[in-house]
Tab-separated table of C-alpha atoms in Angstrom:
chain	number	residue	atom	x	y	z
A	1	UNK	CA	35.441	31.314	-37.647
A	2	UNK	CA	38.058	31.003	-35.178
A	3	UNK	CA	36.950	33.971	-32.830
A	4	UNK	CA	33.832	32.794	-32.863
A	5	UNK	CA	34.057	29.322	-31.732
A	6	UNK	CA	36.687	30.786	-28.753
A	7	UNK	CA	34.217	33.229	-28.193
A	8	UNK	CA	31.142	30.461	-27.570
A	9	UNK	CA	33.596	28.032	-25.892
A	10	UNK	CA	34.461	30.634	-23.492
A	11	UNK	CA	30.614	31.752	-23.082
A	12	UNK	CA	29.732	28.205	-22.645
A	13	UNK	CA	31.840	27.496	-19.893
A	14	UNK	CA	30.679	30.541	-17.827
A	15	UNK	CA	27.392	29.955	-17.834
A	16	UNK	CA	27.973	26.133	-17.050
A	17	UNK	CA	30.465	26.398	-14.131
A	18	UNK	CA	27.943	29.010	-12.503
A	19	UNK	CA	25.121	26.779	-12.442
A	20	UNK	CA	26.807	24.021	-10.728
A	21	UNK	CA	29.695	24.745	-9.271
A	22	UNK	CA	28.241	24.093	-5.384
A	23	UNK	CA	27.688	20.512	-6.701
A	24	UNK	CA	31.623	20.559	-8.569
A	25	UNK	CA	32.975	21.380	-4.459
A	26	UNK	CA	30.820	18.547	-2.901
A	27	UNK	CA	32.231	16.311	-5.885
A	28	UNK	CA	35.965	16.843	-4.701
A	29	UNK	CA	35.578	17.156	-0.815
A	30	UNK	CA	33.584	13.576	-1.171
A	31	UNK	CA	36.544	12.121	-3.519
A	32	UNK	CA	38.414	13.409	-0.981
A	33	UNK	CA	37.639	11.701	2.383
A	34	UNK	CA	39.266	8.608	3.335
A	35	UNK	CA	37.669	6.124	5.587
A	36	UNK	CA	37.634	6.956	8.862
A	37	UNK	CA	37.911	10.249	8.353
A	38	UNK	CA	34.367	10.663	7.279
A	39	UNK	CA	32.950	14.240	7.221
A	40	UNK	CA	29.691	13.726	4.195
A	41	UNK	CA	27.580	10.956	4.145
A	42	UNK	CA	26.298	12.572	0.192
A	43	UNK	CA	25.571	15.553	-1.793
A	44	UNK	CA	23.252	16.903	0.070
A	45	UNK	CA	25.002	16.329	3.661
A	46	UNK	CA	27.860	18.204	1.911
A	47	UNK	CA	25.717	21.183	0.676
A	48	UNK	CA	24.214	21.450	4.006
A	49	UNK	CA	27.299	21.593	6.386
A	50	UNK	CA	28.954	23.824	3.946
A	51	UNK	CA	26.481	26.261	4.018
A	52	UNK	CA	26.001	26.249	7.859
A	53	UNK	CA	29.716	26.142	8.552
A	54	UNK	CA	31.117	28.692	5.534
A	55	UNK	CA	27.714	30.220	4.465
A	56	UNK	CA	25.956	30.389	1.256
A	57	UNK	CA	29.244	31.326	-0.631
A	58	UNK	CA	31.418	29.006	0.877
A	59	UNK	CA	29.634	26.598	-1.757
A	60	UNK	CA	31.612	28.813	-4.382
A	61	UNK	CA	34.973	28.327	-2.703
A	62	UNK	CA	37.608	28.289	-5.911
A	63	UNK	CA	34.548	29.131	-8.315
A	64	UNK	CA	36.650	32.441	-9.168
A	65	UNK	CA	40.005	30.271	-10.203
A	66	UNK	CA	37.417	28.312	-12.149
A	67	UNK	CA	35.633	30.543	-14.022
A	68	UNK	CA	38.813	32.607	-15.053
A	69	UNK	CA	40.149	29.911	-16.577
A	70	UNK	CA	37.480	28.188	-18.041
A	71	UNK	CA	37.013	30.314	-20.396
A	72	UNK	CA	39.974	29.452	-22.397
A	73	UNK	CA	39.790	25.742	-21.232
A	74	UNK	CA	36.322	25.275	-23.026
A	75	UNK	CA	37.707	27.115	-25.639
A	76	UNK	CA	40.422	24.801	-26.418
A	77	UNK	CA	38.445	21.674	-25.903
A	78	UNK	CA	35.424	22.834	-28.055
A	79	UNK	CA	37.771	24.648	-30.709
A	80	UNK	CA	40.484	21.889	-30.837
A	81	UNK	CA	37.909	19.112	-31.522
A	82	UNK	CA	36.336	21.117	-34.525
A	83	UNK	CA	39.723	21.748	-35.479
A	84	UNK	CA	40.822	18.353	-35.790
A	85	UNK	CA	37.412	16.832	-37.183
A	86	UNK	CA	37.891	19.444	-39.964
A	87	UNK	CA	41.431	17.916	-40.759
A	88	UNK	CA	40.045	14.233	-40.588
A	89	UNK	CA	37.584	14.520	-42.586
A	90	UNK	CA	39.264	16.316	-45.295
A	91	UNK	CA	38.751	13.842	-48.062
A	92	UNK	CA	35.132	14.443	-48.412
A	93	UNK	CA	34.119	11.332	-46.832
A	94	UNK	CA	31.869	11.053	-42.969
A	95	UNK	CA	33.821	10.837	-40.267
A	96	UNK	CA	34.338	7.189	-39.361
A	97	UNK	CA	33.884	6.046	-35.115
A	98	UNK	CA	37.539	5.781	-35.138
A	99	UNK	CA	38.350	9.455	-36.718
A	100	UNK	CA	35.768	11.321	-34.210
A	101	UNK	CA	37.806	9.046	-31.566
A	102	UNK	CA	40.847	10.708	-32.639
A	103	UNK	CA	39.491	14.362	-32.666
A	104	UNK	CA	38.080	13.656	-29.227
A	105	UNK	CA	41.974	12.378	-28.236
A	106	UNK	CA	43.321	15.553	-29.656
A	107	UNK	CA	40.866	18.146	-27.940
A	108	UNK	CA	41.485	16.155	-24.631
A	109	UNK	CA	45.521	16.515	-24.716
A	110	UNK	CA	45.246	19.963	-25.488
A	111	UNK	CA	42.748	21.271	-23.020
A	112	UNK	CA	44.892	20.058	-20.462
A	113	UNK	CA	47.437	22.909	-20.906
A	114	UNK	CA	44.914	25.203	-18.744
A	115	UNK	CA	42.628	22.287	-17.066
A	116	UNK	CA	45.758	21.064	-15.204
A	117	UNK	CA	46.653	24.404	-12.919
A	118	UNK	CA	42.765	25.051	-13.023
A	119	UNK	CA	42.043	22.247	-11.375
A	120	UNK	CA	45.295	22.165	-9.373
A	121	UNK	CA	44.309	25.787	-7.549
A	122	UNK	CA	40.519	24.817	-7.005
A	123	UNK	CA	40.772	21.895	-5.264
A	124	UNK	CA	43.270	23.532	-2.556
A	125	UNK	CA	40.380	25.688	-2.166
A	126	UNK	CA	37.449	23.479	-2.840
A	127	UNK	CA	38.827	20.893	-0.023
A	128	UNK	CA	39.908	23.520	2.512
A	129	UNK	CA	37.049	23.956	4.476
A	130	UNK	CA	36.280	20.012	4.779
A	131	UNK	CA	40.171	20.156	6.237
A	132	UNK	CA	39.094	23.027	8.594
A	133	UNK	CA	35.877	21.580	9.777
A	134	UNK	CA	37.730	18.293	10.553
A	135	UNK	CA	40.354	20.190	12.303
A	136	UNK	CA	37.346	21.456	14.496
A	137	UNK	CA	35.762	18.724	15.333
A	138	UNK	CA	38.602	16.729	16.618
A	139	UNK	CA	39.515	19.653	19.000
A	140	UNK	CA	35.622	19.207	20.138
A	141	UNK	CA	36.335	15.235	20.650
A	142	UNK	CA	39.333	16.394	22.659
A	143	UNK	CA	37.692	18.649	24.828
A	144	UNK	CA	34.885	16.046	25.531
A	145	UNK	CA	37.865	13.599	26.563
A	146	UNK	CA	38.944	12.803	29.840
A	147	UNK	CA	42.873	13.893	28.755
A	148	UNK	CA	44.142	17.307	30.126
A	149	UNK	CA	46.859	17.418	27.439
A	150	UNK	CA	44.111	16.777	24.614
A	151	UNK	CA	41.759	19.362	26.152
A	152	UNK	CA	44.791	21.883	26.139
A	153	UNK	CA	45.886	21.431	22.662
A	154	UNK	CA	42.219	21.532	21.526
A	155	UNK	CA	41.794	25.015	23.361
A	156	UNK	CA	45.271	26.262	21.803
A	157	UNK	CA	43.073	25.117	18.376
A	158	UNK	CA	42.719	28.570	16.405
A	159	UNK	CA	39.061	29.113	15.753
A	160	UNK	CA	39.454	30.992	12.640
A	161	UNK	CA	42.357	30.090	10.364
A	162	UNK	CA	43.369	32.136	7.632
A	163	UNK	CA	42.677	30.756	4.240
A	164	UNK	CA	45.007	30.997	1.233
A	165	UNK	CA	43.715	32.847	-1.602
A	166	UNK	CA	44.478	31.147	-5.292
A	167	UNK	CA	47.465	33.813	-6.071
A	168	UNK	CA	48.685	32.994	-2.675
A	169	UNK	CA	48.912	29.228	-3.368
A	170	UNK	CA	50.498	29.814	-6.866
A	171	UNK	CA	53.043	32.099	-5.932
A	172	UNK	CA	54.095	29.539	-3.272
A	173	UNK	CA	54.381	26.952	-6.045
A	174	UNK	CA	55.998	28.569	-8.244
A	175	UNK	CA	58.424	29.871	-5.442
A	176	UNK	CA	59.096	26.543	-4.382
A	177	UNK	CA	58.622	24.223	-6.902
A	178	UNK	CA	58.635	26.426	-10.375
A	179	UNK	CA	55.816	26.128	-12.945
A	180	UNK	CA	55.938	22.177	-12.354
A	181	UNK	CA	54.072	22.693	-9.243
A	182	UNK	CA	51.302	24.048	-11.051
A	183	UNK	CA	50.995	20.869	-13.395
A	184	UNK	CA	51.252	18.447	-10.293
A	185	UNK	CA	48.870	15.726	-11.209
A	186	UNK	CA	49.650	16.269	-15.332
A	187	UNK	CA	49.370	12.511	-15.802
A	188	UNK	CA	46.474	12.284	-13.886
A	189	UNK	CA	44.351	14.918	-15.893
A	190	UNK	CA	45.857	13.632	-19.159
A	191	UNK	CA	44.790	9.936	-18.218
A	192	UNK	CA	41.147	11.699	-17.371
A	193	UNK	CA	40.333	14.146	-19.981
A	194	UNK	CA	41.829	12.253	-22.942
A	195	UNK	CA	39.574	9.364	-22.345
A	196	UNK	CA	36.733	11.362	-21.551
A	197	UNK	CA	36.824	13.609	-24.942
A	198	UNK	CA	37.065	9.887	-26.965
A	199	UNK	CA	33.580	9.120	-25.237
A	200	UNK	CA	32.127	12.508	-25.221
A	201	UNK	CA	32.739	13.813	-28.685
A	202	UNK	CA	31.629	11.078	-30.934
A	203	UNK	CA	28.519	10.116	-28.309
A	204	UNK	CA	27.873	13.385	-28.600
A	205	UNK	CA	27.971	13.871	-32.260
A	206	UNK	CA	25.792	11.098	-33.124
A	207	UNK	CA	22.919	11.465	-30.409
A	208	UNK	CA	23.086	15.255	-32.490
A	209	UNK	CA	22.725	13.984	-35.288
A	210	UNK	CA	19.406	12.025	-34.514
A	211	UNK	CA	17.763	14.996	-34.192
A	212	UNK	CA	18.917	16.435	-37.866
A	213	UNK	CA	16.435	17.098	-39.916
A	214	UNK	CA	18.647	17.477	-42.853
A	215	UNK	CA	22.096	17.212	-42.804
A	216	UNK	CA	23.170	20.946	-43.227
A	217	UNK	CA	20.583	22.316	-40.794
A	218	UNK	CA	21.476	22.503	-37.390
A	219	UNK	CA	19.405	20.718	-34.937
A	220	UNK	CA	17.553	21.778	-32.485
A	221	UNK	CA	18.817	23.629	-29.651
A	222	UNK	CA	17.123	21.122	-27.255
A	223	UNK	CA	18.342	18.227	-29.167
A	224	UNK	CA	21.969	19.706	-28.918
A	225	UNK	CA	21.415	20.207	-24.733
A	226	UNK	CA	19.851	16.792	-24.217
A	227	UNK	CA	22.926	15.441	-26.516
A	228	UNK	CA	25.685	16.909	-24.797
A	229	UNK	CA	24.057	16.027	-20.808
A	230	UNK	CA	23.686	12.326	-21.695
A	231	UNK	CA	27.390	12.409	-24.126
A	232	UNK	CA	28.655	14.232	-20.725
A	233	UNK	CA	27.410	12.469	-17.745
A	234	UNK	CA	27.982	8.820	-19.629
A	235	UNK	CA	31.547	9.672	-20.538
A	236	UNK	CA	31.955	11.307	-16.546
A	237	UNK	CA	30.710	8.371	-15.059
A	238	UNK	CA	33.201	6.152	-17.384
A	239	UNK	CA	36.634	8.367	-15.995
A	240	UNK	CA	35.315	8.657	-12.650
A	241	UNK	CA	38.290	6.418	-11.060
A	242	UNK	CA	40.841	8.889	-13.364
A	243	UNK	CA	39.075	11.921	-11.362
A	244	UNK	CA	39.415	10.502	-8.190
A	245	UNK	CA	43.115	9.810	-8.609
A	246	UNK	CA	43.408	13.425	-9.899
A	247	UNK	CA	41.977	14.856	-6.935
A	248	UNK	CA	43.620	12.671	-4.188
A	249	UNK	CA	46.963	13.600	-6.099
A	250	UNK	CA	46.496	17.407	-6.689
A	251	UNK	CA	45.565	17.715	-2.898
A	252	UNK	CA	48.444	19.377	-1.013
A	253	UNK	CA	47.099	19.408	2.275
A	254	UNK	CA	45.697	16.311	4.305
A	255	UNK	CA	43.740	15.863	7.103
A	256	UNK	CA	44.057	13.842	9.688
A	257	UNK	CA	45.798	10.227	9.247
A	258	UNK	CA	45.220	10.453	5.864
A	259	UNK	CA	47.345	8.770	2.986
A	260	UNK	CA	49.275	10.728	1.055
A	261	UNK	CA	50.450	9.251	-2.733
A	262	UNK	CA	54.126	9.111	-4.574
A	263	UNK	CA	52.373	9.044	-8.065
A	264	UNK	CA	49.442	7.146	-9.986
A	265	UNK	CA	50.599	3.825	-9.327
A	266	UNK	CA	50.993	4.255	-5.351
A	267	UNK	CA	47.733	6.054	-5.402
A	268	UNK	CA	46.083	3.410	-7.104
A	269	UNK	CA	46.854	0.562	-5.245
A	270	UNK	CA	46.425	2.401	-1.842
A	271	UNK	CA	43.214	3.230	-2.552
A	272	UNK	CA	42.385	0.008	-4.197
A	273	UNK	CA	43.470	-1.961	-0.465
A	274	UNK	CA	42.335	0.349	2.499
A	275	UNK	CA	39.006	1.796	0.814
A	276	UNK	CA	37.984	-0.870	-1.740
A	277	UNK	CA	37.037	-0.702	-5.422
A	278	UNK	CA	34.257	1.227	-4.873
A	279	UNK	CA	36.250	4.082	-3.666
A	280	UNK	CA	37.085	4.635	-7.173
A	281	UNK	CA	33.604	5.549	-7.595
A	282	UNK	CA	33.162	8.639	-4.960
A	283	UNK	CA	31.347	11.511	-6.140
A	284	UNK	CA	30.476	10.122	-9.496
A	285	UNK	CA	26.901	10.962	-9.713
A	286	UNK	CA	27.836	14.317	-8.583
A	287	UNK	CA	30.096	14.468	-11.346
A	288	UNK	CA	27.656	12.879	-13.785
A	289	UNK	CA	25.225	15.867	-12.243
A	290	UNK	CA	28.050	18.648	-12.902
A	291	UNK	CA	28.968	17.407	-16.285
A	292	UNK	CA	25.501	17.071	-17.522
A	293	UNK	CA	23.994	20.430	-17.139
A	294	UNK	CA	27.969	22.190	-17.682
A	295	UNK	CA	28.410	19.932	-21.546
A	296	UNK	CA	24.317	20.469	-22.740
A	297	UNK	CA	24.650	24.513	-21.853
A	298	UNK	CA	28.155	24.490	-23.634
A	299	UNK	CA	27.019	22.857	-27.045
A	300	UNK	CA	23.753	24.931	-27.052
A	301	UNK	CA	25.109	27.900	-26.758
A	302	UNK	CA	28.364	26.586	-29.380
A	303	UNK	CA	25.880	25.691	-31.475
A	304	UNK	CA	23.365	28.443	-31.167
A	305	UNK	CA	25.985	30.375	-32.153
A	306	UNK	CA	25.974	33.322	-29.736
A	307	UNK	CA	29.047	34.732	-31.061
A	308	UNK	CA	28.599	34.976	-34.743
A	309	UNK	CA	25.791	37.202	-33.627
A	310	UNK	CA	27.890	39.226	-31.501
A	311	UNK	CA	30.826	39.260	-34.159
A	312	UNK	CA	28.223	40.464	-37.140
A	313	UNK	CA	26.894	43.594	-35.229
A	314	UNK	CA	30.635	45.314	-35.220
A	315	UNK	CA	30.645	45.741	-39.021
A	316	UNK	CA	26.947	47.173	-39.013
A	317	UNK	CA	27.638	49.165	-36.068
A	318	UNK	CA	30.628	51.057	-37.842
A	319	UNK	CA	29.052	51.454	-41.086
């Protein structure tokens, strides 16, 4: 039923973005250093200053913007793609490549109705404290300098600055800019998750169905988490230069002498000439280690089924 596939959609996607959303904020802050303004040399460099700048939780920074709205956002992707592999396959006959394609198309474009201001008001606060700790460290490189004026202006440096919470940063967009603040970057996430839901969906469907004993029995739940980590992390790894356009473009604030982008065409090209092609790459096997574990949790627990087992106790509970 309906309820129950929002139900596991939603219950997928809180488990997942708990058990790796440290690795989701090292993704973006990487995507999100230019050259020259270097602050992580990896994953693990990230994880480590975070922790001993910001403390355990600062690894969770945005994590409650995230899981608030994931909920419906796994909801709609995992619900929409049922919904229109139902409707394709109406006739009777197995889905062809092309069909599942399709579905994956149509769960992409919706999702992005909540992924868009989701991802919008977590990377301000994902990427906030690699702005502070830059911020810091060039008022430490000016107070080693020889200049008086630079040692003066690093002193007059705030230590602490006062960081904006998510309902802070949405009321000022929709203050200043109306609700199309919130869907800055709409292009972006469309040209990211619609590709990624034509990889994911049918790679995921057929590495399922490999472990089928018979067609109407599910498989496995291992099957179904081993399915949707290698359907996820291939499909990530494909729309990595998508995500890292996303990123640079939902970013409001910059650090120091760093680019800032007119749309997806500027942002492109910039990238492409003052970082090289492999910038387009940042982060990806941190996203291919996000997706992985986030995509095989959400289709065992979809396809476990948590919620029809929730749903049936109400009627035996009132009777």
């Amino acid at each position: 039923s309906l309820p129950a596939k929002l139900i596991n959609g939603g219950i997928a996607g809180l488990i997942g973005v708990t058990c790796v959303f440290p690795i989701d904020l090292a993704k973006t802050r990487l995507q999100n250093q230019q050259n020259g303004q270097r602050m992580y040399s990896s994953l693990s460099d990230c994880l480590i200053k975070t922790i001993r700048s910001e403390g355990y939780f600062g690894m969770y920074r945005g994590a409650a913007v995230n899981l608030t709205l994931v909920t419906p956002e796994k909801a709609i992707k995992l619900a929409a793609n049922d919904f229109f592999r139902h409707h394709l396959s109406k006739d009777g006959k197995k889905l062809t490549l092309l069909r599942e394609m399709l579905a994956g198309c149509g769960a992409g474009t919706c999702q992005v109705i909540v992924t868009t201001p989701m991802e919008m008001l977590k990377i301000q606060l994902q990427d906030a404290g690699r702005i502070e700790a830059q911020k810091k460290l060039m008022a430490a490189q000016a107070q080693l300098s020889s200049s008086p004026a630079a040692a003066a202006a690093a002193a007059a440096e705030p230590a602490v600055e006062r960081r904006p919470t998510a309902t802070q940063i949405t009321r000022e967009l929709l203050r200043s800019k109306g609700i199309a603040g919130l869907y800055k970057g709409l292009g972006a996430t469309l040209l990211r998750d619609v590709p990624f839901s034509i990889v994911y969906f049918p790679l995921f469907a057929n590495l399922n169905k490999l472990g089928q004993k018979d067609p109407n029995v599910k498989a496995p739940f291992y099957v179904s988490f081993l399915s949707g980590c290698v359907a996820g992390s291939t499909a990530a790894v494909a729309v990595n230069p998508c995500d890292v356009i996303k990123t640079r473009l939902q970013s409001l604030q910059r650090g120091v002498n760093e680019d800032t982008y007119s749309g997806i065409l500027d942002c492109t090209k910039k990238i492409w000439q003052r970082e090289g092609p492999t910038a387009f790459f940042k982060g990806a096997y941190c996203r291919a280690l996000v997706i992985a574990p986030l995509f095989g949790i959400a289709q065992v627990v979809y396809f476990v089924g948590i919620a029809e087992f929730l749903l049936d106790l109400l009627p035996k509970r009132q009777a």
